[in-house]
Short mmCIF file of C-alpha atoms in Angstrom, two decimals:
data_model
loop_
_atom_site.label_atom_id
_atom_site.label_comp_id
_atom_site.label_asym_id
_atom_site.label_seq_id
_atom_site.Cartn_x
_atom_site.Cartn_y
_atom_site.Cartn_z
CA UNK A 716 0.00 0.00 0.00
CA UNK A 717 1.61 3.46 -1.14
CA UNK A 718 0.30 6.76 0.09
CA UNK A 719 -0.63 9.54 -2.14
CA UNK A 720 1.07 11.91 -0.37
CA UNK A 721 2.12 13.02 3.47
CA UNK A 722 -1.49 14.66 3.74
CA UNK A 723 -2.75 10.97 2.71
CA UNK A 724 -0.27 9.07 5.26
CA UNK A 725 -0.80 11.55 8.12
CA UNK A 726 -4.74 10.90 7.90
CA UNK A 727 -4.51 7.35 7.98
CA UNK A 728 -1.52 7.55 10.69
CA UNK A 729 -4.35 9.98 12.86
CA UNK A 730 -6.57 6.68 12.46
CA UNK A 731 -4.64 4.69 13.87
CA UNK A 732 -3.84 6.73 16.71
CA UNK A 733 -7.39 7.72 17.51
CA UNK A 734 -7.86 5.97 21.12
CA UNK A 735 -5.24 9.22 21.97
CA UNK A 736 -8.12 11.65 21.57
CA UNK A 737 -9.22 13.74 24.88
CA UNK A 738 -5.92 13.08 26.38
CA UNK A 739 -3.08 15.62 27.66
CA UNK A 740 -0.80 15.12 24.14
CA UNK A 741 1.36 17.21 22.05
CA UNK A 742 2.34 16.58 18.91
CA UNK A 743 5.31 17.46 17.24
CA UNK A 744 6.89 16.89 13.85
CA UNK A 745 10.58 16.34 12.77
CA UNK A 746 11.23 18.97 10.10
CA UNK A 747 11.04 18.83 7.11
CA UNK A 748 8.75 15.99 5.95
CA UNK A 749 7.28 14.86 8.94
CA UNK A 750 5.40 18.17 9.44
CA UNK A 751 3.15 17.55 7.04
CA UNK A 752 2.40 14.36 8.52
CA UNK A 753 2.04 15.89 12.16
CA UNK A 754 -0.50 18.40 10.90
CA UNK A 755 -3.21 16.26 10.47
CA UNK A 756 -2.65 13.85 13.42
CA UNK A 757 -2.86 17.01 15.68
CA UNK A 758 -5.73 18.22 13.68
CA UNK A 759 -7.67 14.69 14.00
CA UNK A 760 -6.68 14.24 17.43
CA UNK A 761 -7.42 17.86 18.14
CA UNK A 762 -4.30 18.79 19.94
CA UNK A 763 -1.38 21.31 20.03
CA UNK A 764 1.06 21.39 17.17
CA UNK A 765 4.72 21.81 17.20
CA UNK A 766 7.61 21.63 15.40
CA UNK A 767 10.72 19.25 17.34
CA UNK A 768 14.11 20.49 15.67
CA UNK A 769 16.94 18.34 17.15
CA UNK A 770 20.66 18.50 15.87
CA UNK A 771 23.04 15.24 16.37
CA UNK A 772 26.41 16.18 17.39
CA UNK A 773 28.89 14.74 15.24
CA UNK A 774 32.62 13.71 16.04
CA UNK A 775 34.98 16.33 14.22
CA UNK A 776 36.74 14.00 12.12
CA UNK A 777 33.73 11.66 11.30
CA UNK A 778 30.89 13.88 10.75
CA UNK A 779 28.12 10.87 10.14
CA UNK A 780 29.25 9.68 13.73
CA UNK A 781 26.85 10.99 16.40
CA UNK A 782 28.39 11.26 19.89
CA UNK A 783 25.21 12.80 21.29
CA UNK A 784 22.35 14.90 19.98
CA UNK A 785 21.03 18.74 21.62
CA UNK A 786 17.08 20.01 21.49
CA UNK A 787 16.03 23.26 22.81
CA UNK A 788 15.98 24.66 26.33
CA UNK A 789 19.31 23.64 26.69
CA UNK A 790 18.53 19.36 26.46
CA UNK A 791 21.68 17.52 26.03
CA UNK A 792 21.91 14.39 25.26
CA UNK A 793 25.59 12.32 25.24
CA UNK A 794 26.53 9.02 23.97
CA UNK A 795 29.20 8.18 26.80
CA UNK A 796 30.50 4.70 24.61
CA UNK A 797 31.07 6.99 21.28
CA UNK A 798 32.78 9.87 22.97
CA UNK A 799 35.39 7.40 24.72
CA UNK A 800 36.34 5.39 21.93
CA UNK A 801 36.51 8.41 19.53
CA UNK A 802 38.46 9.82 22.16
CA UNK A 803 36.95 13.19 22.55
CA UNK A 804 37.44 15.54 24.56
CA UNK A 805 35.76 18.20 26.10
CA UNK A 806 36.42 21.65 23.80
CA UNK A 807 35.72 19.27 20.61
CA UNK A 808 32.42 18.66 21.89
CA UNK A 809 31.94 22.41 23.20
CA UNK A 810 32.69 23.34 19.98
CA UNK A 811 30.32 21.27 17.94
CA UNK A 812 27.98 21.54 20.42
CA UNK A 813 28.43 25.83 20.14
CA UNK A 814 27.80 25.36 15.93
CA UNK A 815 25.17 22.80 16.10
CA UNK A 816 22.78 24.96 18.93
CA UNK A 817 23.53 28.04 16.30
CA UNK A 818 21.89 26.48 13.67
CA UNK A 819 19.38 25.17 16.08
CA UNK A 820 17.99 28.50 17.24
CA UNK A 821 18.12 29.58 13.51
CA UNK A 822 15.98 26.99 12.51
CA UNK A 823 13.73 27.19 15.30
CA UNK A 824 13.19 30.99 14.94
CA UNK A 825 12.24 30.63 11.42
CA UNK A 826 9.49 28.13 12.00
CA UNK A 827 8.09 29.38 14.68
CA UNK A 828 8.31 33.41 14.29
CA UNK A 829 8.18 34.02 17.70
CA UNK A 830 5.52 31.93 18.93
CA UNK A 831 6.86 30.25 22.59
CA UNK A 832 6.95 26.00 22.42
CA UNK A 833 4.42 24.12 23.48
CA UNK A 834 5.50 22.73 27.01
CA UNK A 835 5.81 18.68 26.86
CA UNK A 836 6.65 18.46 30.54
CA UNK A 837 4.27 15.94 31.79
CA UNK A 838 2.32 15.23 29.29
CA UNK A 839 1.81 12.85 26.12
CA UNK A 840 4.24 13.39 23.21
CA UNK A 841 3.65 12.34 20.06
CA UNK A 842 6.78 12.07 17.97
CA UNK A 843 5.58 12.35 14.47
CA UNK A 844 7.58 11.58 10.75
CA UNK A 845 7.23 10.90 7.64
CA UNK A 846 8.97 7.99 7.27
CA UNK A 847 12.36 5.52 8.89
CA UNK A 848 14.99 4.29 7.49
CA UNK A 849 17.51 3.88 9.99
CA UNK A 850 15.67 5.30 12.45
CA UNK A 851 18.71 7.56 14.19
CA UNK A 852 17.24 10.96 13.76
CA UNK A 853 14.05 9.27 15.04
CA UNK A 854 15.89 7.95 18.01
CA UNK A 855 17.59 11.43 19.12
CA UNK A 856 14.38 13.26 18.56
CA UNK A 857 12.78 10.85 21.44
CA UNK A 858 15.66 11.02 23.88
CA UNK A 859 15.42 15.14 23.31
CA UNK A 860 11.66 14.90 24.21
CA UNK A 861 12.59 12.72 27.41
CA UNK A 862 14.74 14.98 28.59
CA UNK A 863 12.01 17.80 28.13
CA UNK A 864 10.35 15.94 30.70
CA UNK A 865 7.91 13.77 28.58
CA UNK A 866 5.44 11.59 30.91
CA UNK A 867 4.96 9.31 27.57
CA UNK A 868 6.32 9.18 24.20
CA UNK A 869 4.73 7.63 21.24
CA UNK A 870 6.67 7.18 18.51
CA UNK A 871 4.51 7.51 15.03
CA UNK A 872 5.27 7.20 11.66
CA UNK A 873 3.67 5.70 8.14
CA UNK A 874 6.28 3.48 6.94
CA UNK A 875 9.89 1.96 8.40
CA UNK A 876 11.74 -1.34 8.31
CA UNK A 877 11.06 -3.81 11.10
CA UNK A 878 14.57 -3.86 12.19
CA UNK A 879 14.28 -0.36 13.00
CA UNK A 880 11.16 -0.11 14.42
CA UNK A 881 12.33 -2.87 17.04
CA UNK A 882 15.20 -0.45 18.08
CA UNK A 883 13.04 2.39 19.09
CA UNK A 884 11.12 0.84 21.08
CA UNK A 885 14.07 1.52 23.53
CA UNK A 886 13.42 4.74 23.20
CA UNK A 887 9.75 5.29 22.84
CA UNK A 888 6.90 3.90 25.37
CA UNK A 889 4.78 3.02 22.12
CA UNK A 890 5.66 2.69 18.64
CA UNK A 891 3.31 3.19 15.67
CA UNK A 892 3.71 2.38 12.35
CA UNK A 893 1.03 1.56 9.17
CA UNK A 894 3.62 -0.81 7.35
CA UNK A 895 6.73 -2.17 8.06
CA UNK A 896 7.60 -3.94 4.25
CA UNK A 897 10.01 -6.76 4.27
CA UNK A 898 11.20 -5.35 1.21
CA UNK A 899 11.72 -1.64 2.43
CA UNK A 900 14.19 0.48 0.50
CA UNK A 901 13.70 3.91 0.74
CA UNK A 902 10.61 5.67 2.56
CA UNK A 903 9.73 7.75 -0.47
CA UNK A 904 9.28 4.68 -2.45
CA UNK A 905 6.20 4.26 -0.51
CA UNK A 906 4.68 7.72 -1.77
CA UNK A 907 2.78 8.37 -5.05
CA UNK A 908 3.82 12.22 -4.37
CA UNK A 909 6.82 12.47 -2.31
CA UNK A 910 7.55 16.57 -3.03
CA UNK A 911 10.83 18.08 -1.46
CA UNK A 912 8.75 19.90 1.81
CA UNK A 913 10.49 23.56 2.22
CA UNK A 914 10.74 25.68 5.13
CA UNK A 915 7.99 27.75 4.03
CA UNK A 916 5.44 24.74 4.17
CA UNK A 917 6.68 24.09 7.17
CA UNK A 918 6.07 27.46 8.69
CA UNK A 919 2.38 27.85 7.07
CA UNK A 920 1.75 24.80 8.46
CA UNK A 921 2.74 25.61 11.85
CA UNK A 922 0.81 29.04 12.04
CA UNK A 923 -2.34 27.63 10.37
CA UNK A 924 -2.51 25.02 13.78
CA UNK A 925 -1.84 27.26 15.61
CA UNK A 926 -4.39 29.50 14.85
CA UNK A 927 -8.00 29.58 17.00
CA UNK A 928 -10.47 27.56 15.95
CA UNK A 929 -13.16 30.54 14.36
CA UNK A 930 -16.13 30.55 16.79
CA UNK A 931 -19.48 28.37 16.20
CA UNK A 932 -22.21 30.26 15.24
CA UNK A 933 -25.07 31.20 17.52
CA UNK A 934 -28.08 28.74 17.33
CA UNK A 935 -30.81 29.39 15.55
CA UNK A 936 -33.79 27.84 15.55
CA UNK A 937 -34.07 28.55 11.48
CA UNK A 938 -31.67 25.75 11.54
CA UNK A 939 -31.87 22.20 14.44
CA UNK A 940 -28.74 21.15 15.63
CA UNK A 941 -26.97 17.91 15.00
CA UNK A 942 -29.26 15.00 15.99
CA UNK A 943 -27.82 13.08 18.58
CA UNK A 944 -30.58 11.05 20.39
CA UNK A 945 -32.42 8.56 22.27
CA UNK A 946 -34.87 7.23 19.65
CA UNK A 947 -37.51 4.34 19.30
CA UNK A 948 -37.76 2.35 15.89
CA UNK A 949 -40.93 1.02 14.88
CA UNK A 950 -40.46 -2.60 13.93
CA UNK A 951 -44.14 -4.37 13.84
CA UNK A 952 -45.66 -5.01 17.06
CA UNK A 953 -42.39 -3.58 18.80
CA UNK A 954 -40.42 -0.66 19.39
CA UNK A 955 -36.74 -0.97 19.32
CA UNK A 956 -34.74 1.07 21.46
CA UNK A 957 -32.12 2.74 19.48
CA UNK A 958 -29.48 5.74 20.05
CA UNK A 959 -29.07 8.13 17.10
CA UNK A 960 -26.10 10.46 15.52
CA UNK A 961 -26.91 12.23 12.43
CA UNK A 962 -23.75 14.95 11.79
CA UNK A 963 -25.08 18.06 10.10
CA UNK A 964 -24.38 17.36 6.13
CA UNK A 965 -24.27 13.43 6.81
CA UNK A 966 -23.87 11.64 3.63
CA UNK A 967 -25.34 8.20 4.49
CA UNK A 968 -26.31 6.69 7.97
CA UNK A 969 -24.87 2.97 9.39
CA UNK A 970 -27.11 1.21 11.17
CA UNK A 971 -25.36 -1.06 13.42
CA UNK A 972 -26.76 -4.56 14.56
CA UNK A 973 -25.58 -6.63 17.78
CA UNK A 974 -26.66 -9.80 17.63
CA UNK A 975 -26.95 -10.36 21.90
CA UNK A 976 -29.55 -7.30 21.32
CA UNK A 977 -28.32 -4.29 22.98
CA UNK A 978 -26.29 -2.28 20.26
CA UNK A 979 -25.94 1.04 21.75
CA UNK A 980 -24.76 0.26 25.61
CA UNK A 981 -21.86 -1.83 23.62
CA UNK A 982 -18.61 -0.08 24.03
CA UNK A 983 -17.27 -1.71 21.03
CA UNK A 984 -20.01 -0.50 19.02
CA UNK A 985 -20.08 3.10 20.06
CA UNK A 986 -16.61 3.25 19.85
CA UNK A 987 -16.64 2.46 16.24
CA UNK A 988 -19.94 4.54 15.84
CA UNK A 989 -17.78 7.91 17.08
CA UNK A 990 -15.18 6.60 14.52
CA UNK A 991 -18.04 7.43 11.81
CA UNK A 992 -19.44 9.92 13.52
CA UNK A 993 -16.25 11.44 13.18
CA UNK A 994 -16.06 11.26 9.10
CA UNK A 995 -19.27 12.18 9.05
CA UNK A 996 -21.58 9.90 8.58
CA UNK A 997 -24.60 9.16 10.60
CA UNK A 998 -25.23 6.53 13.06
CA UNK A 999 -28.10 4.72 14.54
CA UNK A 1000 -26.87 1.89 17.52
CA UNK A 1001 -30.10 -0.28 17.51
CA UNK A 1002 -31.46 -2.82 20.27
CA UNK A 1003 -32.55 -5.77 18.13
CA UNK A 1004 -33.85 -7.47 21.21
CA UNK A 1005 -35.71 -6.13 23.97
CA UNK A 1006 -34.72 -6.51 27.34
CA UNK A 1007 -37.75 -9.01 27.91
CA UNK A 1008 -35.96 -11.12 24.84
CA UNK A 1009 -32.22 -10.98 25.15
CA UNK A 1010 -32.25 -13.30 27.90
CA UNK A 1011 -33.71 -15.93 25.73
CA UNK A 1012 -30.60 -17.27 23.72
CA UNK A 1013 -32.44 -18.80 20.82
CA UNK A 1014 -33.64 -14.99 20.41
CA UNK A 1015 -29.78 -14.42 19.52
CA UNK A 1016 -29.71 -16.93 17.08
CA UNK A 1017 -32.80 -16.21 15.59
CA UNK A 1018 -31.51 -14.26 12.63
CA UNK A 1019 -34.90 -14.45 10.16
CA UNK A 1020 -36.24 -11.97 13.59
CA UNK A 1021 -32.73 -9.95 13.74
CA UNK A 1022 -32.86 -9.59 9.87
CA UNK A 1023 -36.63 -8.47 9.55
CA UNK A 1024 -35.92 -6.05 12.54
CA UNK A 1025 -32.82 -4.49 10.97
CA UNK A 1026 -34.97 -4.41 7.89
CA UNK A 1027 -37.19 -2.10 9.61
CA UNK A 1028 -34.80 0.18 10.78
CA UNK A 1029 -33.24 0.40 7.06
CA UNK A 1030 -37.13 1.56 6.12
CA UNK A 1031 -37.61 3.73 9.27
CA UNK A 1032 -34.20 5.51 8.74
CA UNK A 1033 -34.88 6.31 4.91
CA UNK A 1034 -38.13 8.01 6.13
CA UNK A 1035 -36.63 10.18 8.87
CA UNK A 1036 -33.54 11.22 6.39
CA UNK A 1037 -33.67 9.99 2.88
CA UNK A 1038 -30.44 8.95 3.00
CA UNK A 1039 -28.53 6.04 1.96
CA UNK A 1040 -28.18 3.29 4.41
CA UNK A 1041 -25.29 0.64 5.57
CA UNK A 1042 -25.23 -1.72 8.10
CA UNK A 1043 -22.56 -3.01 10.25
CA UNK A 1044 -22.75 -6.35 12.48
CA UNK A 1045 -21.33 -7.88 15.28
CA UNK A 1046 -21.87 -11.20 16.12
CA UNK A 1047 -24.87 -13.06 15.50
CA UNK A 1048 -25.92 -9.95 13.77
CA UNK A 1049 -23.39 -9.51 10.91
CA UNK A 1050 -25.66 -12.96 9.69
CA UNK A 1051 -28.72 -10.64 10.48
CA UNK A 1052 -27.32 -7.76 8.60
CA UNK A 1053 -26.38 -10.09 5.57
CA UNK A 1054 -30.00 -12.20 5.67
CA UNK A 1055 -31.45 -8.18 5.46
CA UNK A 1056 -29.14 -6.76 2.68
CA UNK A 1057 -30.16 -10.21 0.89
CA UNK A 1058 -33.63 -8.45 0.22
CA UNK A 1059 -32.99 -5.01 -0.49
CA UNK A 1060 -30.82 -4.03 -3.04
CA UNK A 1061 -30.76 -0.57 -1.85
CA UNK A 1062 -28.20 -1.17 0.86
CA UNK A 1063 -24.40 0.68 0.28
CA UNK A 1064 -22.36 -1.45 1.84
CA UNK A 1065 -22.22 -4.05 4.89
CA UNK A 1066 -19.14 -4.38 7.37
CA UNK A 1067 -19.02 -7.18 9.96
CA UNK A 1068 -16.60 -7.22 12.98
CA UNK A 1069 -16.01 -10.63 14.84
CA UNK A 1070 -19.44 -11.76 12.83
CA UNK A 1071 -20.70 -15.11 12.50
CA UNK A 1072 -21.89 -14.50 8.39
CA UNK A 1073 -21.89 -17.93 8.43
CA UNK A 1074 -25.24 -18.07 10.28
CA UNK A 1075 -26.84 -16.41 7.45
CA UNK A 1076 -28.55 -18.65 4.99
CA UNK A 1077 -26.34 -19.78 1.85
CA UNK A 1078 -28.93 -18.54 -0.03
CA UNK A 1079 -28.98 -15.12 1.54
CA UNK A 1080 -25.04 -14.86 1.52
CA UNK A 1081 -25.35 -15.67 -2.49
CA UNK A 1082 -28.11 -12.52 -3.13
CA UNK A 1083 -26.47 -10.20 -1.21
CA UNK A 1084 -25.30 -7.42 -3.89
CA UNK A 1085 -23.95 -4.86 -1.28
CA UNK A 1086 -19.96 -4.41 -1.02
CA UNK A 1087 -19.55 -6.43 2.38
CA UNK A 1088 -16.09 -6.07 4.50
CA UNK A 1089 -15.92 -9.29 6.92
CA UNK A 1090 -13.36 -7.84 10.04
CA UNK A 1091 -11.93 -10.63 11.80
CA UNK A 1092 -9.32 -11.05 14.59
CA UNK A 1093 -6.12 -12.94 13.53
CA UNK A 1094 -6.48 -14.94 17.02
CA UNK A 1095 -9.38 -15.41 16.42
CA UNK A 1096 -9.07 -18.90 14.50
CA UNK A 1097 -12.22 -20.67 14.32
CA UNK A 1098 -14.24 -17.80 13.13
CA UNK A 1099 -11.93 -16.81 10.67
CA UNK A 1100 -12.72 -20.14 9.23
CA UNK A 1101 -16.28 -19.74 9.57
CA UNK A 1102 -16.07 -16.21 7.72
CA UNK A 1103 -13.84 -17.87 4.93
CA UNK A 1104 -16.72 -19.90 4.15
CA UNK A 1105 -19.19 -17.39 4.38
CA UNK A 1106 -17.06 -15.63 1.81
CA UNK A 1107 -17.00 -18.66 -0.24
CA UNK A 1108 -20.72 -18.38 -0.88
CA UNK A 1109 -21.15 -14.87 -1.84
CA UNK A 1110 -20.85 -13.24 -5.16
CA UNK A 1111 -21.05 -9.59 -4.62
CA UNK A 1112 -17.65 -7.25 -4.02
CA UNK A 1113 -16.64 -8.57 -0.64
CA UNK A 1114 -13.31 -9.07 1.13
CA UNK A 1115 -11.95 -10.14 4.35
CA UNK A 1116 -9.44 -8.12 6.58
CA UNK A 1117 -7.52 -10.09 8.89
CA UNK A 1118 -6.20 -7.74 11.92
CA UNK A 1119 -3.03 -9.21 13.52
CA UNK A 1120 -3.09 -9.77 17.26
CA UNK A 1121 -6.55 -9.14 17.37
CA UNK A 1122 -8.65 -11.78 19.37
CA UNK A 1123 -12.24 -12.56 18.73
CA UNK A 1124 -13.45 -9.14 20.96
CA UNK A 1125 -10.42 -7.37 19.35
CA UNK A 1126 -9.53 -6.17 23.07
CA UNK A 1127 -6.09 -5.73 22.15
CA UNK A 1128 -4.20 -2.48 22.19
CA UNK A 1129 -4.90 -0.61 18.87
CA UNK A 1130 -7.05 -4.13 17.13
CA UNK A 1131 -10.42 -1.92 17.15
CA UNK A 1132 -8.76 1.65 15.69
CA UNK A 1133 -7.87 -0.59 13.21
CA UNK A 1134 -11.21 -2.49 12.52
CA UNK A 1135 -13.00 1.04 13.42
CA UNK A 1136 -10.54 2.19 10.31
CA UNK A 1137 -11.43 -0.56 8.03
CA UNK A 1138 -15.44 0.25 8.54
CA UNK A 1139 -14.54 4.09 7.86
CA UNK A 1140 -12.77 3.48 4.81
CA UNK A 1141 -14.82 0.97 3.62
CA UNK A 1142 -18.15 2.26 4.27
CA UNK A 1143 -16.89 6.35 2.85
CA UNK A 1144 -15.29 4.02 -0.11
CA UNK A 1145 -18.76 2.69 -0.98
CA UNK A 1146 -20.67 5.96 -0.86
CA UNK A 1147 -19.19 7.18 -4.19
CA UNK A 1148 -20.62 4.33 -5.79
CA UNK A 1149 -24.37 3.49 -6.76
CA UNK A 1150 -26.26 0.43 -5.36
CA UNK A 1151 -25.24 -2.70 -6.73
CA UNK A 1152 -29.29 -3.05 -7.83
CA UNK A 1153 -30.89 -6.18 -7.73
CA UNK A 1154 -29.39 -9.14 -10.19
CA UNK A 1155 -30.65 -9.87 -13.60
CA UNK A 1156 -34.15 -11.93 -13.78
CA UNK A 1157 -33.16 -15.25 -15.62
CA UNK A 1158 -35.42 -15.51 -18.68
CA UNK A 1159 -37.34 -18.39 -19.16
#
């Protein structure tokens, strides 16, 4: 997988690093390139911006040898094994250390223009590039930032060898990276656009997040605000209990089905749901069961009910918007979700997470014309199986995405960002493209 660009891989990179939102963090970029990158992680994550220039101090004689590295506010930091077998003493390294803080404060002056640093002290830094290769600027950059008095460092980046991400993690509490190809190279090989970044780029960028947000307007009552409510579906003799987000200018809405019945008390659910919310698409976390009916088991498996249910809340949601409509299923109700898309065609897409789409009638699984993404846990063995033979059976644009580490509730650190990222993509993927439509009649 390439990136278009460093807008492109510092999007996906914010994905990934989601579950940091509402925290204490900074981030800051290493100049040039990673910048770029850092820019839209802080504006995803919605946190402080700032630029981390760090200069290695190199031995006189062997320039590409680093016997330590400096930052600002006077960090130091000294590689005691380098300076004793190069031998160095103590006005060699005052001098480099003398030219190397000059063109520190030069640089830092013309980024910033004035503006003071963002304090790290205590807080959550997020150590942001464009790319590794061997990793050493990366490495000097995180020791500056733990000397700045860092309570955590996360290390993130798009693309780097394996070899080198392994080494930083004696540097960094947490290291983050999209790919990590046997096969590396170099990290612009891994860009479609991979543009020189200039000081002036960097600069913009800097001032533009570091500008106020401009301020919301008043409300008006021309105009209701973003629905985000406690709502009852209508679903023949029943109500369903449901919770609904509809962002203002919402494209489609996802309505999400849990197959032990309660959808929107599910923190798994409404975790992905804020994912969504987030790109902007609506959300409606529906109770297929009531609480009456949950405790019943055979309720769970009874997917013709789930399916007829979901079906209802496809109808109801149409009325109340006239928008598209996905659905996304967890357990029991990814069958319930594929058994409903089987019988109308007007469905965008279908993501399941830890599903059992094997539950769903072969029949069902072989109508089904919407785009379906089956999520599944690498650990997670035996349903992996049973969603490889769901897949088997179907015939419309489906695929399945394995995430490593993951177990079946994907409770692992970073497995749902990453199945909450597959359901954004795939789901905003979709919306650009008409319903599949029902599938030729057969003529007699």
């Amino acid at each position: 997988m390439r990136f278009e660009d460093r807008t492109d891989a510092g999007r996906r990179l914010a994905r990934r690093l989601e579950y940091l939102h509402g925290q204490d963090v900074v981030v800051l970029g290493l100049p040039r390139g990673g910048v770029p990158v850092a820019f839209e992680v802080a504006r995803e994550l919605d946190a402080p911006l700032d630029v981390l220039v760090v200069r290695k101090l190199g031995v006189p004689w062997q320039p590409e040898l680093a016997f330590g590295a400096v930052g600002e506010n006077g960090v130091r930091v000294l590689n005691d094994d380098v300076i004793e077998e190069a031998r160095l003493g103590p006005a060699d390294q005052r001098t480099v250390e003398q030219a190397e803080r000059g063109e520190l404060e030069r640089r830092v002056a013309r980024y910033r223009r004035n503006r003071a640093p963002v304090p790290v002290a205590g807080r959550t830094v997020v150590v942001v590039d464009d790319g590794l290769a061997t990793g050493a600027t990366a490495a000097v950059a995180c020791r500056v930032v733990r000397g700045q008095g860092a309570a955590r460092i996360v290390l993130a980046v798009p693309v780097g060898p394996g070899r080198t991400l392994l080494r930083l993690q004696e540097v960094a509490d947490r290291v983050v990276c999209l790919q990590s190809p046997r096969l590396f190279g170099s990290v612009g090989a891994w860009y479609h656009d991979f543009a020189q970044v200039g000081d002036a780029e960097v600069t913009d960028l800097l001032a533009r997040a570091a500008r106020p947000a401009p301020p919301s307007p008043p409300a008006s009552s021309a105009s209701p605000p973003q629905a985000n409510r406690e709502v009852e579906v209508p679903a023949g003799r029943v109500r369903l209990s449901a919770r609904f987000v509809l962002p203002d200018g919402a494209p489609a809405v996802v309505a999400f089905a849990h197959g032990s019945g309660s959808s929107r008390h599910s923190p798994r659910n409404r975790y992905v749901a804020d994912v969504l919310n987030r790109a902007g698409l609506g959300t409606l976390l529906l109770d297929l069961l009531g609480e009456d009916e949950e405790g019943d088991r055979r309720n769970v498996f009874d997917i013709v009910l789930l399916a007829g249910r979901l079906r209802a809340a496809a109808v109801w949601l149409r009325r109340e918007t006239g928008l598209p409509v996905s659905y996304f299923g967890a357990s029991t109700g990814a069958a319930a979700a594929l058994e409903a898309a089987a019988e109308d065609f007007d469905i965008r897409a279908v993501v399941s997470r830890g599903g059992r789409p094997d539950l769903a009638t072969p029949a069902a699984l072989a109508r089904v014309r919407a785009p379906t993404l089956l999520v599944v846990g690498s650990q997670d063995t035996r349903v992996l199986s049973l969603n490889r033979l769901a897949a088997d059976r179907m015939h419309s644009d489906h695929r399945i995405a394995v995430v490593p580490g993951a177990t079946h509730l994907f409770e692992e650190p970073g497995t749902l960002s990453t199945a909450a990222e597959l359901a954004r993509d795939w789901f905003t993927t979709h919306l650009a493209l008409p319903p599949a439509g029902a599938p030729p009649r057969r003529s007699a």
